[in-house]
Short mmCIF file of C-alpha atoms in Angstrom, two decimals:
data_model
loop_
_atom_site.label_atom_id
_atom_site.label_comp_id
_atom_site.label_asym_id
_atom_site.label_seq_id
_atom_site.Cartn_x
_atom_site.Cartn_y
_atom_site.Cartn_z
CA MET P 18 25.36 8.97 -40.41
CA LYS P 19 24.41 8.45 -36.91
CA THR P 20 20.66 8.84 -35.92
CA THR P 21 19.65 10.04 -32.39
CA ARG P 22 16.48 8.61 -31.21
CA PRO P 23 14.23 11.07 -29.45
CA VAL P 24 13.97 11.25 -25.59
CA ILE P 25 12.21 8.20 -24.23
CA ALA P 26 10.20 8.68 -21.16
CA LEU P 27 9.99 5.63 -18.91
CA LEU P 28 7.05 6.91 -17.01
CA LEU P 29 7.62 5.24 -13.66
CA CYS P 30 4.11 3.92 -13.75
CA LEU P 31 5.79 2.29 -11.03
CA ALA P 32 3.32 4.55 -9.44
CA LEU P 33 0.60 4.10 -11.94
CA PHE P 34 0.53 0.48 -11.54
CA GLY P 35 -2.09 -0.03 -9.10
CA ALA P 36 -1.49 3.34 -7.60
CA ALA P 37 -3.37 5.22 -10.35
CA CYS P 38 -6.60 4.16 -8.90
CA GLY P 39 -6.49 6.31 -5.98
CA SER P 40 -5.02 7.73 -3.01
CA THR P 41 -4.77 11.31 -1.68
CA ASN P 42 -2.60 14.17 -2.57
CA ARG P 43 0.80 13.74 -1.15
CA THR P 44 3.59 16.11 -2.42
CA ASP P 45 5.02 15.87 0.89
CA LYS P 46 8.17 16.76 2.90
CA ALA P 47 6.09 15.97 6.17
CA ALA P 48 2.58 14.75 5.83
CA LYS P 49 0.02 17.01 7.62
CA THR P 50 -2.49 14.53 8.80
CA SER P 51 -5.33 15.12 11.28
CA ASN P 52 -3.09 15.46 14.30
CA GLY P 53 -1.13 18.20 12.48
CA LYS P 54 2.32 16.57 13.09
CA GLY P 55 2.95 14.65 9.96
CA ASP P 56 2.46 11.07 11.56
CA LEU P 57 -0.10 8.51 11.59
CA ASN P 58 -2.01 8.35 14.97
CA GLY P 59 1.36 8.63 16.90
CA LEU P 60 3.23 6.31 14.44
CA THR P 61 5.97 7.65 12.34
CA SER P 62 4.78 7.81 8.67
CA LEU P 63 6.96 5.94 5.99
CA ASP P 64 5.94 6.96 2.43
CA ALA P 65 7.04 9.74 0.59
CA ASN P 66 9.71 11.62 2.26
CA ALA P 67 9.68 10.00 5.83
CA SER P 68 13.19 9.21 6.85
CA THR P 69 12.38 6.77 9.63
CA THR P 70 9.71 4.10 9.92
CA THR P 71 7.65 2.53 12.62
CA GLU P 72 8.81 -1.07 13.08
CA PRO P 73 6.11 -3.87 13.54
CA PRO P 74 5.70 -4.86 17.04
CA THR P 75 7.52 -7.66 18.77
CA THR P 76 5.01 -8.13 21.51
CA VAL P 77 2.00 -10.32 20.36
CA VAL P 78 -1.20 -10.50 22.31
CA ALA P 79 -1.94 -14.17 22.87
CA ALA P 80 -5.41 -15.65 22.97
CA THR P 81 -5.57 -15.46 26.94
CA GLY P 82 -4.73 -11.86 26.82
CA SER P 83 -1.09 -12.51 27.95
CA SER P 84 1.65 -11.44 25.93
CA THR P 85 4.70 -13.32 24.61
CA PRO P 86 7.39 -11.52 22.55
CA GLY P 87 7.67 -12.71 19.15
CA LYS P 88 5.09 -15.66 19.46
CA VAL P 89 1.49 -16.09 18.50
CA ALA P 90 -0.80 -18.17 20.58
CA GLY P 91 -3.85 -19.52 18.89
CA GLY P 92 -4.02 -17.48 15.80
CA THR P 93 -2.58 -14.52 13.97
CA ALA P 94 -0.82 -11.73 15.63
CA ALA P 95 -2.59 -9.10 17.43
CA ALA P 96 -0.07 -6.52 18.55
CA LYS P 97 0.31 -3.65 20.88
CA PRO P 98 1.19 -0.45 19.33
CA SER P 99 4.90 -0.04 18.58
CA THR P 100 6.86 3.01 19.53
CA GLY P 101 9.49 2.27 17.04
CA GLY P 102 13.12 1.17 17.22
CA ASN P 103 15.15 -1.62 15.41
CA ILE P 104 13.11 -4.67 16.19
CA GLU P 105 12.03 -7.78 14.09
CA PRO P 106 8.42 -8.10 13.09
CA PRO P 107 6.43 -10.91 14.70
CA ALA P 108 5.59 -14.16 12.90
CA LEU P 109 2.04 -14.43 11.85
CA GLY P 110 0.06 -17.61 12.77
CA ALA P 111 -2.91 -19.24 10.99
CA ALA P 112 -6.30 -17.76 10.87
CA PRO P 113 -8.26 -17.99 14.13
CA SER P 114 -10.18 -21.14 14.75
CA GLY P 115 -11.81 -22.96 17.64
CA SER P 116 -12.13 -20.86 20.79
CA TYR P 117 -9.46 -18.12 20.00
CA THR P 118 -10.47 -14.55 20.72
CA GLY P 119 -8.31 -11.62 20.15
CA PRO P 120 -8.31 -8.02 18.72
CA GLY P 121 -11.22 -8.12 15.92
CA VAL P 122 -12.00 -11.80 16.73
CA THR P 123 -14.75 -13.30 19.07
CA THR P 124 -15.72 -17.01 19.17
CA LYS P 125 -18.63 -15.96 16.72
CA GLU P 126 -17.42 -13.00 14.73
CA ILE P 127 -14.30 -11.59 12.89
CA LYS P 128 -13.94 -8.00 11.99
CA ILE P 129 -12.32 -7.31 8.55
CA GLY P 130 -11.46 -3.72 7.37
CA ILE P 131 -12.28 -2.92 3.78
CA THR P 132 -11.63 0.20 1.74
CA LEU P 133 -14.21 1.44 -0.67
CA VAL P 134 -14.03 4.11 -3.39
CA GLN P 135 -16.40 6.80 -4.53
CA THR P 136 -15.32 8.39 -7.83
CA GLY P 137 -18.15 10.42 -8.92
CA THR P 138 -17.31 11.74 -12.68
CA ILE P 139 -13.59 12.27 -11.89
CA PHE P 140 -12.27 9.65 -14.39
CA GLY P 141 -14.68 10.72 -17.15
CA ASP P 142 -13.76 14.27 -16.49
CA VAL P 143 -9.94 13.54 -16.94
CA THR P 144 -10.09 10.82 -19.70
CA GLY P 145 -13.36 12.02 -21.58
CA VAL P 146 -14.54 8.33 -21.21
CA PRO P 147 -17.44 7.88 -18.84
CA VAL P 148 -16.44 5.41 -16.11
CA ASP P 149 -18.82 3.97 -13.62
CA PHE P 150 -17.56 1.66 -10.87
CA GLY P 151 -21.04 1.26 -9.39
CA ASP P 152 -21.94 1.17 -5.78
CA THR P 153 -18.81 -0.27 -4.27
CA ARG P 154 -20.45 -0.64 -0.91
CA LYS P 155 -23.18 -2.95 -2.34
CA GLN P 156 -20.54 -4.88 -4.15
CA ALA P 157 -18.54 -5.44 -1.06
CA ASP P 158 -21.73 -6.32 0.83
CA ALA P 159 -22.59 -8.92 -1.70
CA VAL P 160 -19.21 -10.71 -1.17
CA VAL P 161 -19.35 -10.58 2.73
CA ASP P 162 -22.92 -11.96 2.48
CA TYR P 163 -21.68 -14.89 0.31
CA VAL P 164 -18.70 -15.65 2.55
CA ASN P 165 -21.18 -15.61 5.62
CA LYS P 166 -23.71 -17.92 3.89
CA ASN P 167 -20.92 -20.36 3.13
CA GLY P 168 -19.55 -20.77 6.65
CA GLY P 169 -17.88 -17.35 7.23
CA ILE P 170 -14.05 -17.43 8.07
CA ALA P 171 -13.23 -20.14 10.46
CA GLY P 172 -16.75 -20.59 11.34
CA ARG P 173 -17.20 -16.95 12.25
CA LYS P 174 -19.39 -14.44 10.83
CA VAL P 175 -17.50 -11.77 8.87
CA VAL P 176 -18.35 -8.13 10.11
CA PRO P 177 -17.11 -5.63 7.64
CA VAL P 178 -15.67 -2.22 8.84
CA TYR P 179 -15.79 0.10 5.97
CA TYR P 180 -13.75 2.98 5.11
CA ASN P 181 -14.92 5.17 2.12
CA PHE P 182 -12.31 6.93 0.15
CA ASP P 183 -14.23 9.72 -1.64
CA LEU P 184 -12.20 11.25 -4.51
CA THR P 185 -14.93 14.05 -4.91
CA ARG P 186 -14.24 15.32 -1.47
CA PRO P 187 -13.14 18.87 -1.47
CA GLY P 188 -10.13 20.01 0.65
CA LEU P 189 -8.78 16.47 1.29
CA GLY P 190 -5.41 16.76 3.03
CA ASP P 191 -2.21 15.24 2.01
CA GLY P 192 -2.19 11.54 3.46
CA GLN P 193 -5.46 12.17 5.11
CA SER P 194 -7.23 9.20 3.89
CA GLU P 195 -4.51 6.82 5.12
CA ASP P 196 -4.55 8.33 8.43
CA GLU P 197 -8.41 8.11 8.64
CA ALA P 198 -8.40 4.52 7.31
CA CYS P 199 -5.72 3.40 9.88
CA ARG P 200 -7.52 4.98 12.88
CA LYS P 201 -10.97 3.63 11.74
CA PHE P 202 -9.56 -0.14 11.54
CA THR P 203 -7.52 0.23 14.80
CA ASP P 204 -8.82 2.76 17.12
CA ASP P 205 -12.65 3.24 16.31
CA ASN P 206 -13.33 -0.58 15.16
CA ARG P 207 -10.17 -2.85 15.82
CA VAL P 208 -10.22 -5.25 12.94
CA PHE P 209 -8.43 -8.81 12.56
CA ALA P 210 -7.08 -7.85 9.02
CA ALA P 211 -7.68 -5.26 6.24
CA ILE P 212 -8.57 -5.61 2.50
CA ASN P 213 -7.35 -2.48 0.74
CA THR P 214 -7.70 -2.21 -2.98
CA VAL P 215 -7.83 1.59 -3.08
CA LEU P 216 -5.41 3.59 -1.04
CA ALA P 217 -1.73 3.44 -2.42
CA ARG P 218 0.30 5.31 0.08
CA GLN P 219 2.85 3.03 2.08
CA ALA P 220 1.90 5.05 5.14
CA LEU P 221 -1.22 3.00 5.56
CA LEU P 222 0.94 -0.35 5.58
CA VAL P 223 3.27 1.07 8.13
CA CYS P 224 0.57 2.23 10.42
CA LEU P 225 -1.62 -1.02 10.35
CA ALA P 226 1.64 -3.20 10.65
CA GLY P 227 2.58 -1.06 13.92
CA ARG P 228 -0.73 -2.22 15.17
CA GLY P 229 -0.33 -5.88 14.29
CA VAL P 230 -3.01 -5.77 11.35
CA PRO P 231 -1.99 -7.62 8.25
CA GLY P 232 -3.49 -6.52 4.99
CA ILE P 233 -4.25 -7.24 1.26
CA HIS P 234 -3.01 -3.93 -0.28
CA SER P 235 -3.60 -4.73 -4.02
CA GLY P 236 -3.41 -1.12 -4.94
CA MET P 237 -0.23 -0.15 -3.12
CA PRO P 238 2.98 -0.62 -4.86
CA VAL P 239 5.94 -1.28 -2.31
CA ASP P 240 9.57 -1.36 -2.80
CA GLU P 241 11.99 -4.24 -1.68
CA ARG P 242 13.35 -2.24 1.42
CA THR P 243 10.01 -1.47 2.79
CA LEU P 244 8.89 -5.17 1.94
CA ASP P 245 11.73 -6.55 3.94
CA LYS P 246 10.43 -4.76 7.08
CA TYR P 247 6.66 -5.49 6.57
CA ARG P 248 6.63 -8.75 4.61
CA ASN P 249 4.22 -10.41 7.12
CA TYR P 250 1.82 -7.65 6.75
CA TRP P 251 1.60 -6.78 3.00
CA TYR P 252 -0.03 -8.94 0.55
CA ALA P 253 -1.13 -8.38 -2.96
CA GLY P 254 -2.45 -10.58 -5.87
CA TYR P 255 -3.08 -8.51 -8.90
CA GLY P 256 -1.96 -5.51 -10.91
CA GLY P 257 1.27 -3.81 -10.53
CA ALA P 258 1.22 -4.22 -6.74
CA ALA P 259 1.78 -7.75 -7.22
CA LEU P 260 5.41 -6.82 -8.37
CA THR P 261 7.71 -4.88 -6.07
CA LEU P 262 8.91 -1.50 -7.45
CA ASP P 263 12.27 -2.98 -7.85
CA ARG P 264 11.31 -5.93 -9.92
CA LEU P 265 8.97 -3.82 -12.04
CA ALA P 266 11.63 -1.52 -12.95
CA ALA P 267 14.17 -4.17 -13.93
CA LYS P 268 11.40 -5.70 -16.02
CA GLN P 269 10.47 -2.58 -17.78
CA VAL P 270 14.04 -2.06 -18.89
CA LYS P 271 14.30 -5.63 -20.12
CA VAL P 272 11.12 -5.47 -22.19
CA PHE P 273 11.83 -1.87 -23.58
CA ALA P 274 15.30 -3.14 -24.72
CA GLN P 275 13.99 -6.20 -26.39
CA GLN P 276 11.56 -4.06 -28.33
CA GLY P 277 14.36 -2.00 -29.55
CA LEU P 278 13.37 1.26 -28.00
CA PHE P 279 16.82 2.41 -26.85
CA GLY P 280 19.00 2.34 -30.02
CA ASN P 281 22.00 4.33 -30.58
CA ASN P 282 22.73 7.35 -28.37
CA ALA P 283 19.28 7.16 -26.72
CA THR P 284 18.49 9.64 -23.91
CA VAL P 285 16.16 8.05 -21.43
CA GLY P 286 13.95 10.24 -19.23
CA ILE P 287 12.50 8.76 -15.93
CA GLU P 288 9.60 10.59 -14.35
CA TYR P 289 8.89 9.05 -10.83
CA PHE P 290 7.08 10.19 -7.77
CA ASP P 291 9.37 12.45 -5.75
CA ASP P 292 9.83 10.45 -2.56
CA PRO P 293 12.88 8.20 -1.21
CA ALA P 294 11.22 4.87 -2.24
CA TYR P 295 10.89 5.68 -5.85
CA LYS P 296 14.11 7.63 -5.90
CA ARG P 297 16.08 4.64 -4.57
CA VAL P 298 14.54 2.55 -7.28
CA VAL P 299 15.64 4.96 -9.94
CA ASP P 300 19.09 5.18 -8.57
CA GLU P 301 19.74 1.49 -7.60
CA VAL P 302 17.67 -0.44 -10.19
CA PHE P 303 16.74 1.79 -13.28
CA LYS P 304 20.10 3.31 -13.87
CA PRO P 305 22.15 0.10 -13.48
CA GLU P 306 19.73 -1.88 -15.61
CA LEU P 307 19.87 0.80 -18.28
CA ALA P 308 23.63 0.84 -18.28
CA LYS P 309 23.43 -2.95 -18.92
CA VAL P 310 21.70 -2.39 -22.11
CA GLY P 311 23.90 0.32 -23.35
CA VAL P 312 22.11 3.59 -22.18
CA LYS P 313 24.56 6.18 -21.29
CA LYS P 314 22.45 9.26 -20.62
CA VAL P 315 19.57 9.12 -18.16
CA VAL P 316 17.55 12.14 -17.04
CA PRO P 317 15.49 11.53 -13.87
CA VAL P 318 12.78 14.00 -12.86
CA GLY P 319 11.08 13.75 -9.49
CA ALA P 320 7.47 14.85 -9.75
CA PRO P 321 5.05 15.60 -6.90
CA ARG P 322 2.04 13.37 -6.46
CA GLY P 323 -1.39 14.81 -7.66
CA GLY P 324 -4.81 14.61 -6.01
CA VAL P 325 -5.51 11.33 -7.98
CA ASP P 326 -2.38 9.22 -8.89
#
């Protein structure tokens, strides 16, 4: 007698690895940001259902203020805003040193954008377990102070530019936090680089890269196709974001198969964030990998992103 295992849900915590700790609601067909046109500060939004992307710039502002296409003089790329098009991203140089000056960098200071998070009681309300992340501003200040007391970066004092992501903020628009953070780090206070452990939407990566700002995005899952365009601008070192969505999907199938979860006649349900990047991973990675281990029936379900995902 054949036994049929129950439906197995591979919760594409593709999204929940890293993304679970925060970003704004984005169910989107077109993100309504503060300019009301669904783009980030004039740059086309990638993430969710955007069909086009803003390319990283090819013109890099050199230390002297002159520009040389595709080259960096005296330090890391500082780029003019891109208007899009099929162009190659610039190569990034070493951290600024000596007499280098440029966007976000003087001979004495270097500005670094840092995202903070304010959670209130939201995690406790959802899980029933009180969670307190403490004062993230004080935590970041302590690290900055330590770095500065030990020589700074390339002999320069680190000047933090903070963006506070407030999960308790009422009426927060879809994609609004990514837009605000990009504006703050590029328009209001031009930074040399950004450290983002909070915002998960790829729109922030695209916006910052379009302005020549590299970032550590440890809470931002990224797929291989996006990474191909923005490889010089996306860095991550822990959590699910340290793996691309493609690699994570393939690894999940392999591990679940080794655990014997699929069995005979298994029907596998895949719940994923309903946007092109995740759908592509489902179609081009999950389904083929499942077929390799004998799964014949796959039921994918695209779900909108919630206020906290």
